[in-house]
PDB file of C-alpha atoms in Angstrom:
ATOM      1  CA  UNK D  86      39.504-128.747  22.915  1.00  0.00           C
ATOM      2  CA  UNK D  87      36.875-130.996  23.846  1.00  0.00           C
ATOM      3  CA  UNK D  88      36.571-134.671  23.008  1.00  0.00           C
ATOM      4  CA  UNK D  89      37.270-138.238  24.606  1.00  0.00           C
ATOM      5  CA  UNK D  90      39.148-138.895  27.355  1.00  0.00           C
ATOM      6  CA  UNK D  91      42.241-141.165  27.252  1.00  0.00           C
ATOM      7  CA  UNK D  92      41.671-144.598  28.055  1.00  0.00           C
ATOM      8  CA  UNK D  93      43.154-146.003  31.277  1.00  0.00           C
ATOM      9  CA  UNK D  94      44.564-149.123  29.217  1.00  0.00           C
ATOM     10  CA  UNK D  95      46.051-146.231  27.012  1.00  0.00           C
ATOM     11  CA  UNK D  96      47.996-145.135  29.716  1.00  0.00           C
ATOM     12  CA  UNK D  97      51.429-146.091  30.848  1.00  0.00           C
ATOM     13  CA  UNK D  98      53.464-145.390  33.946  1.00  0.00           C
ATOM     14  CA  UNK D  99      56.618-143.637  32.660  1.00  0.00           C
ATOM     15  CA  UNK D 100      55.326-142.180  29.319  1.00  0.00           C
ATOM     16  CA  UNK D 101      56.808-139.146  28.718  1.00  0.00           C
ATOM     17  CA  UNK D 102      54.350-136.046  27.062  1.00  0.00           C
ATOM     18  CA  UNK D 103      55.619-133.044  25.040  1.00  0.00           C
ATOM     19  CA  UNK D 104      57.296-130.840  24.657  1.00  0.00           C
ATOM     20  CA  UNK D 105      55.185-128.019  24.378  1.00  0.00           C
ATOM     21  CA  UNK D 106      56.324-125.004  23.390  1.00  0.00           C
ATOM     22  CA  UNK D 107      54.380-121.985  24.785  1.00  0.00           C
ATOM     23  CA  UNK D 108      55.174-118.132  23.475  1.00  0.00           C
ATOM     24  CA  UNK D 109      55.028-115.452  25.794  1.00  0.00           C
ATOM     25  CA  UNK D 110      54.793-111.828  24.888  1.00  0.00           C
ATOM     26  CA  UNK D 111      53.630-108.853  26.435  1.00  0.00           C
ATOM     27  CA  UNK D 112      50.216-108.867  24.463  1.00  0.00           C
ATOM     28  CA  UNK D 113      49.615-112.421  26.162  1.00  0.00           C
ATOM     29  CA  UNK D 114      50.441-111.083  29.288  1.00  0.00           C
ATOM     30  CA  UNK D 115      48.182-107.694  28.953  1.00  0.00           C
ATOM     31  CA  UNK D 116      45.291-110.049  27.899  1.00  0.00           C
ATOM     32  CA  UNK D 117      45.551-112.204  30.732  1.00  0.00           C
ATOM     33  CA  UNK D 118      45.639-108.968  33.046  1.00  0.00           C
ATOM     34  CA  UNK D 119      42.645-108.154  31.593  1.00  0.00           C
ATOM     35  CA  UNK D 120      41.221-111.349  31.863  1.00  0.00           C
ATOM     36  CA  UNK D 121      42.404-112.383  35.424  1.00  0.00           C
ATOM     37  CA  UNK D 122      41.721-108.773  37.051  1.00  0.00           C
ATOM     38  CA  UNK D 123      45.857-108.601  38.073  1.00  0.00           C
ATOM     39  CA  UNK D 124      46.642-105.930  36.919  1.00  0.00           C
ATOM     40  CA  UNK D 125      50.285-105.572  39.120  1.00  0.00           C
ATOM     41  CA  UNK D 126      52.712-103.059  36.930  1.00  0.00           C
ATOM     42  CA  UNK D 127      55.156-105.927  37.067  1.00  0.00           C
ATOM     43  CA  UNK D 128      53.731-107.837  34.894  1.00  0.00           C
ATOM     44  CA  UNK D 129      53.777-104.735  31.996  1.00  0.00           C
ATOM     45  CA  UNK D 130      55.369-101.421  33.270  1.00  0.00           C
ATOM     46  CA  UNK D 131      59.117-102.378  32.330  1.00  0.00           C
ATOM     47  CA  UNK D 132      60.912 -99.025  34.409  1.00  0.00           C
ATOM     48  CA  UNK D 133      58.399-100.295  37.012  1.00  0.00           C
ATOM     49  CA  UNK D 134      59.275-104.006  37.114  1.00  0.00           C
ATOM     50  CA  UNK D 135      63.242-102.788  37.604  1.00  0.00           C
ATOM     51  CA  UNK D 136      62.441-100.429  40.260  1.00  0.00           C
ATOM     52  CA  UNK D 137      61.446-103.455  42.378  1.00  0.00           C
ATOM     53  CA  UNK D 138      64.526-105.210  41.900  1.00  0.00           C
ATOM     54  CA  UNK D 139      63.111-107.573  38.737  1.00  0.00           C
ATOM     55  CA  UNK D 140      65.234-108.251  35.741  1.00  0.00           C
ATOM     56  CA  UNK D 141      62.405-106.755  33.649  1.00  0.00           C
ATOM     57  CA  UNK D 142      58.494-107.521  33.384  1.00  0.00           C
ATOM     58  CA  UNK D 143      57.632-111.017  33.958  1.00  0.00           C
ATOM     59  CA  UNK D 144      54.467-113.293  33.402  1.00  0.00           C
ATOM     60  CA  UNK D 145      51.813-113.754  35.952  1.00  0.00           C
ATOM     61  CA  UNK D 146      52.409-116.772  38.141  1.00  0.00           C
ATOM     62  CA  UNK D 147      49.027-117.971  37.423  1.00  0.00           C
ATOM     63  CA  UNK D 148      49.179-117.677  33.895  1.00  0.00           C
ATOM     64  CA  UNK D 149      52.494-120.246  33.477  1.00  0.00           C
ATOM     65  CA  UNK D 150      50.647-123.019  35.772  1.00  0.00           C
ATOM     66  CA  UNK D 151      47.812-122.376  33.573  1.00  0.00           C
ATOM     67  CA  UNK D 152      50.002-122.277  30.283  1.00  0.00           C
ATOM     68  CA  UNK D 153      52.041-125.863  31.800  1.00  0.00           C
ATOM     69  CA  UNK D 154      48.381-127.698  32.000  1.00  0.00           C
ATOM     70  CA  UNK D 155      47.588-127.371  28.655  1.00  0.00           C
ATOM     71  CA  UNK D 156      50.346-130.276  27.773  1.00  0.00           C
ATOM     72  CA  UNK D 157      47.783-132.732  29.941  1.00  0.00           C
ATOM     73  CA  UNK D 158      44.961-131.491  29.346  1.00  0.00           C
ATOM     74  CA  UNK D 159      45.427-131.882  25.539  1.00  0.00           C
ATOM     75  CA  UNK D 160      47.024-135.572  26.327  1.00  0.00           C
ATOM     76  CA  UNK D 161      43.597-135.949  28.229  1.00  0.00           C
ATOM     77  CA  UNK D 162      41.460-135.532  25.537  1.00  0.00           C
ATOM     78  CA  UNK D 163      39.652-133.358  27.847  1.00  0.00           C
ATOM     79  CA  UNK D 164      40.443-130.557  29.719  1.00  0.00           C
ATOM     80  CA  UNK D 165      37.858-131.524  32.623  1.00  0.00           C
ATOM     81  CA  UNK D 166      39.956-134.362  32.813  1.00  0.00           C
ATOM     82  CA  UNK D 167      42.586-132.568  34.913  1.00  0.00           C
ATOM     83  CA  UNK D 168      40.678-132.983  38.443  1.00  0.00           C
ATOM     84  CA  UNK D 169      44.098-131.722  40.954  1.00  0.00           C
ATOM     85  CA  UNK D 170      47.322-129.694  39.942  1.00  0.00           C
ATOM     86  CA  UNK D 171      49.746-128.438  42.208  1.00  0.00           C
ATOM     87  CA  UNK D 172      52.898-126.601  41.684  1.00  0.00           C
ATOM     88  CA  UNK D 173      55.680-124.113  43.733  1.00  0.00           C
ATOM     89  CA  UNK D 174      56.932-121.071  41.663  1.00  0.00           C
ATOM     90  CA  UNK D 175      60.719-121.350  42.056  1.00  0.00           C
ATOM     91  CA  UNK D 176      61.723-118.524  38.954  1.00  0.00           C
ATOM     92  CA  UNK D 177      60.022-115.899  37.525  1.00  0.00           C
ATOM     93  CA  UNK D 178      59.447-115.826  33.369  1.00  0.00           C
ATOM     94  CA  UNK D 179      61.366-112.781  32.460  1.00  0.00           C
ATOM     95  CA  UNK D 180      59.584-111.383  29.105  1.00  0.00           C
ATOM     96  CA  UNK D 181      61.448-108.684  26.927  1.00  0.00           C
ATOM     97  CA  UNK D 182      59.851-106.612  25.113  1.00  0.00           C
ATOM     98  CA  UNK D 183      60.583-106.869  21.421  1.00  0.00           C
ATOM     99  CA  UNK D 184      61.078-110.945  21.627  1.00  0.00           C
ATOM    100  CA  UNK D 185      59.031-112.012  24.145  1.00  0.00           C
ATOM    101  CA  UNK D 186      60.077-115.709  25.630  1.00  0.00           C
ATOM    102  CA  UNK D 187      58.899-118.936  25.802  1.00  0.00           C
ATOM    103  CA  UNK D 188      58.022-121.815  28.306  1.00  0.00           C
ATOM    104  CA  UNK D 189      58.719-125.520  27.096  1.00  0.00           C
ATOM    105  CA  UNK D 190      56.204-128.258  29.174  1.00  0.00           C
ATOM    106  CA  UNK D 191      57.552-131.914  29.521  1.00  0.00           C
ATOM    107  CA  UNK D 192      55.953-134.537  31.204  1.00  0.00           C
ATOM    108  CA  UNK D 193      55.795-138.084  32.668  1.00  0.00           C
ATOM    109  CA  UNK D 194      53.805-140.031  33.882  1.00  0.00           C
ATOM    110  CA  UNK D 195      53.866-141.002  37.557  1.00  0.00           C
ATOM    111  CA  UNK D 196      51.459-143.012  38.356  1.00  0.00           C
ATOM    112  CA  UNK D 197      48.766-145.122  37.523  1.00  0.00           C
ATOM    113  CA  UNK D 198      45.490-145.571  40.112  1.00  0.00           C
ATOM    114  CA  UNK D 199      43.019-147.660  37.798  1.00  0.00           C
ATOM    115  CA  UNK D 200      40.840-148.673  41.197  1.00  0.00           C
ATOM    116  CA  UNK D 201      40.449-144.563  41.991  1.00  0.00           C
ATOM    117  CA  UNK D 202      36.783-145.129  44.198  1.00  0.00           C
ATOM    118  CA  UNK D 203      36.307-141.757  41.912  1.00  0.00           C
ATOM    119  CA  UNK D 204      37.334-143.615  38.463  1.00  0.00           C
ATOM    120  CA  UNK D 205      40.602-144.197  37.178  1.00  0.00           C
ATOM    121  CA  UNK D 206      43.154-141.563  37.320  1.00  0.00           C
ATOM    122  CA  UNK D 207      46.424-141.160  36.231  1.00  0.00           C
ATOM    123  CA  UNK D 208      49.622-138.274  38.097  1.00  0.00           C
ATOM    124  CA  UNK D 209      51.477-137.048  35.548  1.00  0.00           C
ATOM    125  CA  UNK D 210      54.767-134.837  36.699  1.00  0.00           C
ATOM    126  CA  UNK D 211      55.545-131.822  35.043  1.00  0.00           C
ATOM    127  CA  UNK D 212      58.807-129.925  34.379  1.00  0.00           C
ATOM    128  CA  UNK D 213      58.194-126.125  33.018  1.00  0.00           C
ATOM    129  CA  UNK D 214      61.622-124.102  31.658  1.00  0.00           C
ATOM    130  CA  UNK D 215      62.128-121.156  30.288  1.00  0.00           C
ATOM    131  CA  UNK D 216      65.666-120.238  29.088  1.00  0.00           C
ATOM    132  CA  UNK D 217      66.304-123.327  30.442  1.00  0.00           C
ATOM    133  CA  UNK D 218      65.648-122.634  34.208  1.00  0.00           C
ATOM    134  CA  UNK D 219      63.150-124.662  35.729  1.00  0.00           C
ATOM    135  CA  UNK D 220      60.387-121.782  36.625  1.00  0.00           C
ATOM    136  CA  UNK D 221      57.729-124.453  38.339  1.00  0.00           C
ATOM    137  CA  UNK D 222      58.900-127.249  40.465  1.00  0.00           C
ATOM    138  CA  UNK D 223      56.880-130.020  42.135  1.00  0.00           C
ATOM    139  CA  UNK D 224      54.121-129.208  39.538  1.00  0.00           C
ATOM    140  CA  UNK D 225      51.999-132.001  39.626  1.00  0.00           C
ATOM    141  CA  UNK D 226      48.722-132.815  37.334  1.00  0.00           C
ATOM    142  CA  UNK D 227      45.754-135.470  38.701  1.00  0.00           C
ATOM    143  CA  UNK D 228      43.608-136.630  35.565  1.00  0.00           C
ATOM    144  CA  UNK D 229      40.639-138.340  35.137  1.00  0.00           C
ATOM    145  CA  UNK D 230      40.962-141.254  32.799  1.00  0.00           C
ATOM    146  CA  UNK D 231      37.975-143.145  30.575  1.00  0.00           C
ATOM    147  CA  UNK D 232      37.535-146.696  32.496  1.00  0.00           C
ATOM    148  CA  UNK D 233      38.540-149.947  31.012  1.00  0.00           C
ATOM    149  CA  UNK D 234      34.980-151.433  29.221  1.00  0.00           C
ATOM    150  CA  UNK D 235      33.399-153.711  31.360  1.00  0.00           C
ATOM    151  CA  UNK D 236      34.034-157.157  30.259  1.00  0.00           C
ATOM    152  CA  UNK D 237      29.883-158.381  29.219  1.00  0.00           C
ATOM    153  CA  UNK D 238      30.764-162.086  29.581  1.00  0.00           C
ATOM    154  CA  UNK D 239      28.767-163.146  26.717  1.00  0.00           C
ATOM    155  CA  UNK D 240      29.753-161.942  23.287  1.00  0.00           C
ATOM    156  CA  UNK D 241      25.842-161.511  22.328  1.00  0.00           C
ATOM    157  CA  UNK D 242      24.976-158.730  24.404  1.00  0.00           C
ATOM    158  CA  UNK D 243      21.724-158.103  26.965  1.00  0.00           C
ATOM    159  CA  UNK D 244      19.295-158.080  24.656  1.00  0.00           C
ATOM    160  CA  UNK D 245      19.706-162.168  23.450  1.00  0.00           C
ATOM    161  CA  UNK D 246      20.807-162.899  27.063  1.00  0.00           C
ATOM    162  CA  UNK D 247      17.273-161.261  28.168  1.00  0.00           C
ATOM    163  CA  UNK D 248      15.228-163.914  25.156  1.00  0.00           C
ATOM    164  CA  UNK D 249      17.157-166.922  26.115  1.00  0.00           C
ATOM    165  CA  UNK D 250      15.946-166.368  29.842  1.00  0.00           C
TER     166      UNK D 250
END
């Protein structure tokens, strides 16, 4: 997912993004073991995961922020454009085995800095659920928006402004 970033004049305080609706199944959550080097038995060993008190196995922390920035980055255009993202884990994602589960990502934006010494940049909150308990809270994605084109002043451009000199 690569392309052009969203336009600061594109961007309005208050939009609301999504929802996206993210599965979650075990394979996802073996691959991102794999992938991520955590390879904790909670997160696939089921008798394990309810020896330590857990309703069952549940996803990797890490992997559900990562899963909830997809909804920006996509609404980006860019997924460099996501340049801060915060969040506190308040629930875990519980995953059975035969279904799986899912996570649904809403957003909104914030707030709108279009003077950002940096370039523009827009805060979008986000609100991740799964079973309809909200699993991240305070999550919090800072984007980096394509800047407003500079106004040239004359319609002709620099190259008949340069002749007429």
């Amino acid at each position: 997912m690569s392309g052009s970033r969203r336009a600061v004049a594109a961007v309005v305080v208050g939009e609301e993004l999504g929802p996206l609706v993210v599965p979650v199944t075990r394979e996802r959550l073996i691959a991102y073991a794999a992938a991520s080097g955590d390879h904790n038995r909670i997160h696939w060993d089921e008798p394990f995961a309810r020896s330590v008190g857990l309703p069952d196995v549940i996803a990797h922390g890490m992997w559900t922020m990562g899963a909830a920035a997809e909804l920006v980055a996509s609404w980006a255009g860019d997924p460099t454009a996501v340049v801060g993202y915060r969040t506190k884990f308040t629930a875990p994602v519980v995953v059975p085995y035969a279904e799986g589960t899912q996570i649904e990502v809403r957003g909104r934006v914030k707030s709108l800095m279009a003077d950002h010494p940096l370039g523009p940049r827009a805060v979008v909150e986000l609100v991740v659920t799964c079973a309809g308990e909200q699993v991240l809270s305070r999550a919090q994605a800072t984007l980096a928006l394509a800047p407003a084109p500079a106004p040239t002043g004359d319609a002709r451009g620099p190259v008949d402004r340069q002749r007429d000199a």
